[in-house]
Amino acid sequence: MKTLVCTTPGMFAYSEGEKPLAGKGRAIIKVKRVGICGTDLHAYEGTQPFFTYPRILGHELSGELVEFDEAPGFKVGEAVTFIPYYSCGSCIACRSGKPNCCSSIKVCGVHIDGGMVEYLSVPAASLVHGEGLSYDALALVEPLAIGAHAVRRAQVSAGEFVLVVGAGPIGLGIMEFARIAGAHVIALDINSGRLALCRDVLGIEHTINAATEEVAELLQAITGGDMPAVVIDATGSQKAINGAFQYMSHGARYVLVGLQKDVIQLSHPEFHKREATLMSSRNATREDFEWVIACMKRGEIDPTAYITHRVGFGKVALEFENWLDASASGIIKAIVEFE
């Protein structure tokens, strides 16, 4: 089978490999779609933490189940997606029902080779039923589950003001699930095109352009002087993360979904007097995947609204670099299509 390997930062190479076999407790997926996410782009740039080369990228995917062992309830030929976070099952996080932050987690396409292949072997226990959804929709379940998990971590309640910093694919998913939870959502970004999508396609109530508008003043006006009860970062930008501490209400929760390599800095007195809560949100759980699929099936989320670019598997290496500049390319979500 053909594979696509990121050999070093900025370099891809196609190669031929052996089609995997379904061993004990394994399943083989014939890949149909792979979504490109920020992790993939950062890996290509050489800025992704916890990453080594060479690596086959890709963890947002859907495909046809062609072979499996120990997967009761699944059928050969059905459309599936999978949970790409492989946990140990025995560490303190796993024992506490948090396999998404397992102490020795292996994320497919990050710590181990991923889905830019024609056939992918995965643990049978990671399979997720397609529930009649399209391959396009199923390829977007994982990134949307990231957003669903962040909203669940934040314990968003109906009527709260939730500021989402970053209107990329993960941020858009966070907005969707905060909206479904009944919150008043505020989108903050510097990309006017993405903010327009928030308003015109997703129906987000409030949008602010940090490059051209006075953010703190607008947040005061929108929230009646309270400031947002929940702030969620989906940028992975040190400047954006540090700057958003000032936007919290008293008693607020600040959730970091975006990941960057440097030090977080904040004013301790300002943070302390608010009795604020700072937390991270990593990956997602099966519960989040199932919630995303349920919302898709009810029509509460239209996954196709995110897809702006498509490319065949054989042309990914030629197109990938063009997706690094979101402002120039207009990219939200690129989908790789397999024959």
PDB file of C-alpha atoms in Angstrom, residues 34-297:
ATOM      1  CA  VAL A  34      -8.412  12.085   6.549  1.00  0.00           C
ATOM      2  CA  GLY A  35      -8.914  15.533   8.033  1.00  0.00           C
ATOM      3  CA  ILE A  36      -5.953  17.888   8.368  1.00  0.00           C
ATOM      4  CA  CYS A  37      -5.724  19.589  11.729  1.00  0.00           C
ATOM      5  CA  GLY A  38      -3.464  22.037  13.518  1.00  0.00           C
ATOM      6  CA  THR A  39      -1.417  19.201  14.974  1.00  0.00           C
ATOM      7  CA  ASP A  40      -0.549  18.020  11.460  1.00  0.00           C
ATOM      8  CA  LEU A  41       0.320  21.537  10.302  1.00  0.00           C
ATOM      9  CA  HIS A  42       2.487  22.198  13.366  1.00  0.00           C
ATOM     10  CA  ALA A  43       4.240  18.856  12.900  1.00  0.00           C
ATOM     11  CA  TYR A  44       5.021  19.799   9.312  1.00  0.00           C
ATOM     12  CA  GLU A  45       6.335  23.189  10.497  1.00  0.00           C
ATOM     13  CA  GLY A  46       8.407  21.588  13.257  1.00  0.00           C
ATOM     14  CA  THR A  47       6.574  23.391  16.076  1.00  0.00           C
ATOM     15  CA  GLN A  48       4.499  20.526  17.507  1.00  0.00           C
ATOM     16  CA  PRO A  49       5.390  19.450  21.083  1.00  0.00           C
ATOM     17  CA  PHE A  50       5.827  15.715  21.838  1.00  0.00           C
ATOM     18  CA  PHE A  51       6.753  14.954  18.215  1.00  0.00           C
ATOM     19  CA  THR A  52       9.550  13.013  16.510  1.00  0.00           C
ATOM     20  CA  TYR A  53      10.412  12.303  12.863  1.00  0.00           C
ATOM     21  CA  PRO A  54       9.906  10.489  10.597  1.00  0.00           C
ATOM     22  CA  ARG A  55       6.164  10.157  11.185  1.00  0.00           C
ATOM     23  CA  ILE A  56       3.046   9.282   9.213  1.00  0.00           C
ATOM     24  CA  LEU A  57       0.531  12.005  10.092  1.00  0.00           C
ATOM     25  CA  GLY A  58      -3.230  11.791  10.351  1.00  0.00           C
ATOM     26  CA  HIS A  59      -5.647  10.990  13.178  1.00  0.00           C
ATOM     27  CA  GLU A  60      -8.952  12.478  12.000  1.00  0.00           C
ATOM     28  CA  LEU A  61     -10.240   9.792   9.708  1.00  0.00           C
ATOM     29  CA  SER A  62     -13.063   7.620   8.487  1.00  0.00           C
ATOM     30  CA  GLY A  63     -13.106   4.484   6.449  1.00  0.00           C
ATOM     31  CA  GLU A  64     -14.513   1.085   5.703  1.00  0.00           C
ATOM     32  CA  LEU A  65     -14.012  -1.687   8.244  1.00  0.00           C
ATOM     33  CA  VAL A  66     -12.480  -4.548   6.265  1.00  0.00           C
ATOM     34  CA  GLU A  67     -11.180  -6.937   8.929  1.00  0.00           C
ATOM     35  CA  PHE A  68     -11.220  -7.230  12.713  1.00  0.00           C
ATOM     36  CA  ASP A  69     -10.702  -9.377  15.766  1.00  0.00           C
ATOM     37  CA  GLU A  70     -12.557  -8.895  19.055  1.00  0.00           C
ATOM     38  CA  ALA A  71     -14.972  -6.161  17.937  1.00  0.00           C
ATOM     39  CA  PRO A  72     -18.440  -7.432  18.893  1.00  0.00           C
ATOM     40  CA  GLY A  73     -21.297  -5.557  17.240  1.00  0.00           C
ATOM     41  CA  PHE A  74     -19.247  -4.393  14.247  1.00  0.00           C
ATOM     42  CA  LYS A  75     -19.651  -5.663  10.695  1.00  0.00           C
ATOM     43  CA  VAL A  76     -17.204  -5.966   7.826  1.00  0.00           C
ATOM     44  CA  GLY A  77     -17.995  -3.273   5.276  1.00  0.00           C
ATOM     45  CA  GLU A  78     -19.523  -0.731   7.649  1.00  0.00           C
ATOM     46  CA  ALA A  79     -18.366   2.888   7.786  1.00  0.00           C
ATOM     47  CA  VAL A  80     -16.447   3.677  10.966  1.00  0.00           C
ATOM     48  CA  THR A  81     -14.232   6.179  12.665  1.00  0.00           C
ATOM     49  CA  PHE A  82     -11.996   5.525  15.667  1.00  0.00           C
ATOM     50  CA  ILE A  83     -10.626   7.036  18.869  1.00  0.00           C
ATOM     51  CA  PRO A  84      -6.960   7.759  18.050  1.00  0.00           C
ATOM     52  CA  TYR A  85      -5.695   8.020  21.628  1.00  0.00           C
ATOM     53  CA  TYR A  86      -4.192   4.756  22.812  1.00  0.00           C
ATOM     54  CA  SER A  87      -4.049   4.568  26.605  1.00  0.00           C
ATOM     55  CA  CYS A  88      -2.365   2.084  28.942  1.00  0.00           C
ATOM     56  CA  GLY A  89      -5.451   1.252  30.998  1.00  0.00           C
ATOM     57  CA  SER A  90      -3.557   1.079  34.291  1.00  0.00           C
ATOM     58  CA  CYS A  91      -2.127   4.512  35.205  1.00  0.00           C
ATOM     59  CA  ILE A  92      -3.862   6.877  37.639  1.00  0.00           C
ATOM     60  CA  ALA A  93      -5.619   8.741  34.822  1.00  0.00           C
ATOM     61  CA  CYS A  94      -6.940   5.539  33.239  1.00  0.00           C
ATOM     62  CA  ARG A  95      -8.032   4.180  36.630  1.00  0.00           C
ATOM     63  CA  SER A  96      -9.898   7.466  37.189  1.00  0.00           C
ATOM     64  CA  GLY A  97     -11.826   7.205  33.930  1.00  0.00           C
ATOM     65  CA  LYS A  98      -9.616   9.712  32.105  1.00  0.00           C
ATOM     66  CA  PRO A  99      -7.853   7.672  29.403  1.00  0.00           C
ATOM     67  CA  ASN A 100      -7.666  10.836  27.276  1.00  0.00           C
ATOM     68  CA  CYS A 101      -4.817  12.055  29.513  1.00  0.00           C
ATOM     69  CA  CYS A 102      -3.155   8.699  30.183  1.00  0.00           C
ATOM     70  CA  SER A 103       0.367   9.164  31.547  1.00  0.00           C
ATOM     71  CA  SER A 104       1.813   7.092  28.696  1.00  0.00           C
ATOM     72  CA  ILE A 105      -0.704   7.925  25.982  1.00  0.00           C
ATOM     73  CA  LYS A 106       0.164   7.284  22.355  1.00  0.00           C
ATOM     74  CA  VAL A 107      -1.749   9.440  19.901  1.00  0.00           C
ATOM     75  CA  CYS A 108      -2.055   8.021  16.409  1.00  0.00           C
ATOM     76  CA  GLY A 109      -0.279  10.294  13.946  1.00  0.00           C
ATOM     77  CA  VAL A 110       1.670  12.050  16.705  1.00  0.00           C
ATOM     78  CA  HIS A 111       3.521   9.545  18.901  1.00  0.00           C
ATOM     79  CA  ILE A 112       3.008   6.624  16.519  1.00  0.00           C
ATOM     80  CA  ASP A 113       2.315   6.441  12.785  1.00  0.00           C
ATOM     81  CA  GLY A 114      -1.105   7.587  11.674  1.00  0.00           C
ATOM     82  CA  GLY A 115      -3.688   7.539   8.930  1.00  0.00           C
ATOM     83  CA  MET A 116      -1.984   8.847   5.787  1.00  0.00           C
ATOM     84  CA  VAL A 117      -2.028   5.279   4.502  1.00  0.00           C
ATOM     85  CA  GLU A 118      -4.407   3.238   2.390  1.00  0.00           C
ATOM     86  CA  TYR A 119      -5.035   0.722   5.202  1.00  0.00           C
ATOM     87  CA  LEU A 120      -4.647   1.433   8.920  1.00  0.00           C
ATOM     88  CA  SER A 121      -4.441  -1.053  11.781  1.00  0.00           C
ATOM     89  CA  VAL A 122      -6.082   0.184  14.987  1.00  0.00           C
ATOM     90  CA  PRO A 123      -7.042  -1.413  18.308  1.00  0.00           C
ATOM     91  CA  ALA A 124     -10.459  -2.989  17.837  1.00  0.00           C
ATOM     92  CA  ALA A 125     -11.536  -1.358  21.106  1.00  0.00           C
ATOM     93  CA  SER A 126     -11.024   2.079  19.520  1.00  0.00           C
ATOM     94  CA  LEU A 127     -13.635   1.583  16.771  1.00  0.00           C
ATOM     95  CA  VAL A 128     -16.671   3.871  16.671  1.00  0.00           C
ATOM     96  CA  HIS A 129     -19.828   3.009  14.705  1.00  0.00           C
ATOM     97  CA  GLY A 130     -20.619   5.337  11.806  1.00  0.00           C
ATOM     98  CA  GLU A 131     -24.347   5.406  12.640  1.00  0.00           C
ATOM     99  CA  GLY A 132     -25.246   6.062   9.012  1.00  0.00           C
ATOM    100  CA  LEU A 133     -23.178   9.233   8.736  1.00  0.00           C
ATOM    101  CA  SER A 134     -21.106  10.036   5.645  1.00  0.00           C
ATOM    102  CA  TYR A 135     -17.356   9.506   5.434  1.00  0.00           C
ATOM    103  CA  ASP A 136     -16.954  13.305   5.433  1.00  0.00           C
ATOM    104  CA  ALA A 137     -18.939  13.653   8.652  1.00  0.00           C
ATOM    105  CA  LEU A 138     -17.146  10.774  10.361  1.00  0.00           C
ATOM    106  CA  ALA A 139     -13.740  12.281   9.590  1.00  0.00           C
ATOM    107  CA  LEU A 140     -14.804  15.357  11.569  1.00  0.00           C
ATOM    108  CA  VAL A 141     -16.027  13.534  14.673  1.00  0.00           C
ATOM    109  CA  GLU A 142     -12.604  13.559  16.347  1.00  0.00           C
ATOM    110  CA  PRO A 143     -11.879  17.309  16.084  1.00  0.00           C
ATOM    111  CA  LEU A 144     -15.440  18.090  17.150  1.00  0.00           C
ATOM    112  CA  ALA A 145     -15.029  15.731  20.112  1.00  0.00           C
ATOM    113  CA  ILE A 146     -12.083  17.879  21.220  1.00  0.00           C
ATOM    114  CA  GLY A 147     -14.474  20.822  21.397  1.00  0.00           C
ATOM    115  CA  ALA A 148     -17.180  18.814  23.121  1.00  0.00           C
ATOM    116  CA  HIS A 149     -14.686  17.678  25.760  1.00  0.00           C
ATOM    117  CA  ALA A 150     -13.517  21.241  26.414  1.00  0.00           C
ATOM    118  CA  VAL A 151     -17.084  22.442  26.944  1.00  0.00           C
ATOM    119  CA  ARG A 152     -17.734  19.522  29.305  1.00  0.00           C
ATOM    120  CA  ARG A 153     -14.517  20.320  31.211  1.00  0.00           C
ATOM    121  CA  ALA A 154     -15.663  23.918  31.569  1.00  0.00           C
ATOM    122  CA  GLN A 155     -19.086  22.792  32.845  1.00  0.00           C
ATOM    123  CA  VAL A 156     -20.759  25.368  30.636  1.00  0.00           C
ATOM    124  CA  SER A 157     -24.275  26.248  31.763  1.00  0.00           C
ATOM    125  CA  ALA A 158     -27.200  27.761  29.885  1.00  0.00           C
ATOM    126  CA  GLY A 159     -27.148  31.556  29.916  1.00  0.00           C
ATOM    127  CA  GLU A 160     -23.435  31.927  30.608  1.00  0.00           C
ATOM    128  CA  PHE A 161     -21.193  34.068  28.427  1.00  0.00           C
ATOM    129  CA  VAL A 162     -18.478  31.897  26.879  1.00  0.00           C
ATOM    130  CA  LEU A 163     -15.539  33.528  25.095  1.00  0.00           C
ATOM    131  CA  VAL A 164     -13.824  31.250  22.582  1.00  0.00           C
ATOM    132  CA  VAL A 165     -10.432  32.565  21.510  1.00  0.00           C
ATOM    133  CA  GLY A 166      -9.549  31.229  18.063  1.00  0.00           C
ATOM    134  CA  ALA A 167     -11.988  30.442  15.256  1.00  0.00           C
ATOM    135  CA  GLY A 168     -10.112  27.582  13.646  1.00  0.00           C
ATOM    136  CA  PRO A 169     -11.695  24.125  13.400  1.00  0.00           C
ATOM    137  CA  ILE A 170     -11.248  23.307  17.099  1.00  0.00           C
ATOM    138  CA  GLY A 171     -12.522  26.711  18.185  1.00  0.00           C
ATOM    139  CA  LEU A 172     -15.538  26.413  15.906  1.00  0.00           C
ATOM    140  CA  GLY A 173     -16.372  23.060  17.461  1.00  0.00           C
ATOM    141  CA  ILE A 174     -16.101  24.549  20.947  1.00  0.00           C
ATOM    142  CA  MET A 175     -18.499  27.298  19.889  1.00  0.00           C
ATOM    143  CA  GLU A 176     -20.971  24.750  18.533  1.00  0.00           C
ATOM    144  CA  PHE A 177     -21.080  22.739  21.753  1.00  0.00           C
ATOM    145  CA  ALA A 178     -21.200  25.832  23.961  1.00  0.00           C
ATOM    146  CA  ARG A 179     -24.180  26.965  21.859  1.00  0.00           C
ATOM    147  CA  ILE A 180     -25.826  23.547  22.225  1.00  0.00           C
ATOM    148  CA  ALA A 181     -25.310  23.873  26.004  1.00  0.00           C
ATOM    149  CA  GLY A 182     -27.342  27.108  25.901  1.00  0.00           C
ATOM    150  CA  ALA A 183     -24.497  29.588  26.385  1.00  0.00           C
ATOM    151  CA  HIS A 184     -24.121  33.027  24.832  1.00  0.00           C
ATOM    152  CA  VAL A 185     -21.059  32.484  22.664  1.00  0.00           C
ATOM    153  CA  ILE A 186     -18.487  35.162  21.815  1.00  0.00           C
ATOM    154  CA  ALA A 187     -15.939  34.396  19.072  1.00  0.00           C
ATOM    155  CA  LEU A 188     -12.580  36.197  19.177  1.00  0.00           C
ATOM    156  CA  ASP A 189     -10.099  36.004  16.298  1.00  0.00           C
ATOM    157  CA  ILE A 190      -7.992  38.184  14.007  1.00  0.00           C
ATOM    158  CA  ASN A 191      -9.193  36.519  10.803  1.00  0.00           C
ATOM    159  CA  SER A 192     -12.209  38.400   9.441  1.00  0.00           C
ATOM    160  CA  GLY A 193     -13.131  35.531   7.116  1.00  0.00           C
ATOM    161  CA  ARG A 194     -13.358  33.065   9.960  1.00  0.00           C
ATOM    162  CA  LEU A 195     -15.386  35.499  12.047  1.00  0.00           C
ATOM    163  CA  ALA A 196     -17.776  35.907   9.114  1.00  0.00           C
ATOM    164  CA  LEU A 197     -18.224  32.124   9.033  1.00  0.00           C
ATOM    165  CA  CYS A 198     -18.999  32.201  12.754  1.00  0.00           C
ATOM    166  CA  ARG A 199     -21.758  34.718  12.174  1.00  0.00           C
ATOM    167  CA  ASP A 200     -23.172  33.684   8.840  1.00  0.00           C
ATOM    168  CA  VAL A 201     -22.853  29.892   8.906  1.00  0.00           C
ATOM    169  CA  LEU A 202     -22.774  28.885  12.562  1.00  0.00           C
ATOM    170  CA  GLY A 203     -25.009  31.681  13.840  1.00  0.00           C
ATOM    171  CA  ILE A 204     -22.633  32.718  16.626  1.00  0.00           C
ATOM    172  CA  GLU A 205     -24.203  35.524  18.625  1.00  0.00           C
ATOM    173  CA  HIS A 206     -21.184  37.801  19.071  1.00  0.00           C
ATOM    174  CA  THR A 207     -17.888  38.157  17.170  1.00  0.00           C
ATOM    175  CA  ILE A 208     -14.883  40.360  17.911  1.00  0.00           C
ATOM    176  CA  ASN A 209     -11.853  41.021  15.709  1.00  0.00           C
ATOM    177  CA  ALA A 210      -8.861  41.405  18.035  1.00  0.00           C
ATOM    178  CA  ALA A 211      -6.850  43.076  15.272  1.00  0.00           C
ATOM    179  CA  THR A 212      -9.256  45.966  14.715  1.00  0.00           C
ATOM    180  CA  GLU A 213     -11.509  46.259  17.772  1.00  0.00           C
ATOM    181  CA  GLU A 214     -11.135  47.043  21.482  1.00  0.00           C
ATOM    182  CA  VAL A 215     -11.674  43.596  22.931  1.00  0.00           C
ATOM    183  CA  ALA A 216     -12.060  44.417  26.642  1.00  0.00           C
ATOM    184  CA  GLU A 217     -14.508  47.258  25.976  1.00  0.00           C
ATOM    185  CA  LEU A 218     -16.677  45.119  23.729  1.00  0.00           C
ATOM    186  CA  LEU A 219     -16.674  42.247  26.208  1.00  0.00           C
ATOM    187  CA  GLN A 220     -17.784  44.650  28.933  1.00  0.00           C
ATOM    188  CA  ALA A 221     -20.634  45.845  26.727  1.00  0.00           C
ATOM    189  CA  ILE A 222     -21.725  42.370  25.608  1.00  0.00           C
ATOM    190  CA  THR A 223     -21.724  40.905  29.136  1.00  0.00           C
ATOM    191  CA  GLY A 224     -23.267  43.905  30.900  1.00  0.00           C
ATOM    192  CA  GLY A 225     -20.010  44.621  32.692  1.00  0.00           C
ATOM    193  CA  ASP A 226     -19.526  41.102  34.059  1.00  0.00           C
ATOM    194  CA  MET A 227     -16.979  39.756  31.511  1.00  0.00           C
ATOM    195  CA  PRO A 228     -17.186  36.124  30.327  1.00  0.00           C
ATOM    196  CA  ALA A 229     -17.759  33.390  32.915  1.00  0.00           C
ATOM    197  CA  VAL A 230     -15.861  30.943  30.720  1.00  0.00           C
ATOM    198  CA  VAL A 231     -12.828  31.633  28.518  1.00  0.00           C
ATOM    199  CA  ILE A 232     -11.566  28.841  26.260  1.00  0.00           C
ATOM    200  CA  ASP A 233      -8.377  29.179  24.226  1.00  0.00           C
ATOM    201  CA  ALA A 234      -8.178  27.308  20.924  1.00  0.00           C
ATOM    202  CA  THR A 235      -5.257  29.221  19.411  1.00  0.00           C
ATOM    203  CA  GLY A 236      -2.147  27.589  20.824  1.00  0.00           C
ATOM    204  CA  SER A 237      -0.615  31.082  20.738  1.00  0.00           C
ATOM    205  CA  GLN A 238       1.373  32.196  23.780  1.00  0.00           C
ATOM    206  CA  LYS A 239       0.378  35.834  23.206  1.00  0.00           C
ATOM    207  CA  ALA A 240      -3.308  34.991  22.920  1.00  0.00           C
ATOM    208  CA  ILE A 241      -3.244  32.664  25.943  1.00  0.00           C
ATOM    209  CA  ASN A 242      -1.480  35.191  28.183  1.00  0.00           C
ATOM    210  CA  GLY A 243      -3.656  38.055  26.971  1.00  0.00           C
ATOM    211  CA  ALA A 244      -6.965  36.312  27.627  1.00  0.00           C
ATOM    212  CA  PHE A 245      -6.492  36.179  31.400  1.00  0.00           C
ATOM    213  CA  GLN A 246      -7.708  39.783  31.486  1.00  0.00           C
ATOM    214  CA  TYR A 247     -11.047  38.804  29.926  1.00  0.00           C
ATOM    215  CA  MET A 248     -12.255  36.570  32.763  1.00  0.00           C
ATOM    216  CA  SER A 249     -15.118  37.470  35.053  1.00  0.00           C
ATOM    217  CA  HIS A 250     -14.792  37.003  38.788  1.00  0.00           C
ATOM    218  CA  GLY A 251     -15.251  33.299  39.480  1.00  0.00           C
ATOM    219  CA  ALA A 252     -14.449  32.428  35.861  1.00  0.00           C
ATOM    220  CA  ARG A 253     -13.084  29.205  34.403  1.00  0.00           C
ATOM    221  CA  TYR A 254     -10.271  29.396  31.849  1.00  0.00           C
ATOM    222  CA  VAL A 255      -9.720  26.288  29.733  1.00  0.00           C
ATOM    223  CA  LEU A 256      -6.630  25.781  27.567  1.00  0.00           C
ATOM    224  CA  VAL A 257      -7.260  23.576  24.543  1.00  0.00           C
ATOM    225  CA  GLY A 258      -4.599  25.025  22.241  1.00  0.00           C
ATOM    226  CA  LEU A 259      -1.060  23.879  22.991  1.00  0.00           C
ATOM    227  CA  GLN A 260       2.220  25.794  22.705  1.00  0.00           C
ATOM    228  CA  LYS A 261       5.760  25.228  23.921  1.00  0.00           C
ATOM    229  CA  ASP A 262       6.469  28.282  26.054  1.00  0.00           C
ATOM    230  CA  VAL A 263       5.716  29.649  29.532  1.00  0.00           C
ATOM    231  CA  ILE A 264       2.272  30.930  30.523  1.00  0.00           C
ATOM    232  CA  GLN A 265       2.453  34.276  32.328  1.00  0.00           C
ATOM    233  CA  LEU A 266      -0.261  35.920  34.393  1.00  0.00           C
ATOM    234  CA  SER A 267      -0.742  38.479  37.116  1.00  0.00           C
ATOM    235  CA  HIS A 268      -1.158  36.446  40.275  1.00  0.00           C
ATOM    236  CA  PRO A 269      -3.119  39.170  42.143  1.00  0.00           C
ATOM    237  CA  GLU A 270      -5.558  39.627  39.242  1.00  0.00           C
ATOM    238  CA  PHE A 271      -6.046  35.865  38.918  1.00  0.00           C
ATOM    239  CA  HIS A 272      -6.282  35.324  42.669  1.00  0.00           C
ATOM    240  CA  LYS A 273      -8.844  38.018  43.399  1.00  0.00           C
ATOM    241  CA  ARG A 274     -11.178  36.452  40.850  1.00  0.00           C
ATOM    242  CA  GLU A 275     -10.899  33.032  42.516  1.00  0.00           C
ATOM    243  CA  ALA A 276     -10.488  31.847  38.943  1.00  0.00           C
ATOM    244  CA  THR A 277     -10.004  28.289  37.755  1.00  0.00           C
ATOM    245  CA  LEU A 278      -7.350  27.400  35.175  1.00  0.00           C
ATOM    246  CA  MET A 279      -7.487  23.995  33.514  1.00  0.00           C
ATOM    247  CA  SER A 280      -6.312  22.198  30.418  1.00  0.00           C
ATOM    248  CA  SER A 281      -8.435  20.043  28.142  1.00  0.00           C
ATOM    249  CA  ARG A 282      -6.673  17.204  26.357  1.00  0.00           C
ATOM    250  CA  ASN A 283      -8.086  14.965  23.637  1.00  0.00           C
ATOM    251  CA  ALA A 284     -11.560  13.479  24.222  1.00  0.00           C
ATOM    252  CA  THR A 285     -13.307  10.375  25.555  1.00  0.00           C
ATOM    253  CA  ARG A 286     -15.699   7.882  23.989  1.00  0.00           C
ATOM    254  CA  GLU A 287     -18.510   9.779  25.704  1.00  0.00           C
ATOM    255  CA  ASP A 288     -17.509  12.898  23.747  1.00  0.00           C
ATOM    256  CA  PHE A 289     -17.337  10.980  20.447  1.00  0.00           C
ATOM    257  CA  GLU A 290     -20.809   9.564  21.012  1.00  0.00           C
ATOM    258  CA  TRP A 291     -22.179  12.995  21.926  1.00  0.00           C
ATOM    259  CA  VAL A 292     -20.790  14.486  18.702  1.00  0.00           C
ATOM    260  CA  ILE A 293     -22.348  11.730  16.598  1.00  0.00           C
ATOM    261  CA  ALA A 294     -25.693  12.137  18.382  1.00  0.00           C
ATOM    262  CA  CYS A 295     -25.649  15.902  17.718  1.00  0.00           C
ATOM    263  CA  MET A 296     -24.795  15.294  14.048  1.00  0.00           C
ATOM    264  CA  LYS A 297     -27.644  12.802  13.687  1.00  0.00           C
TER     265      LYS A 297
END
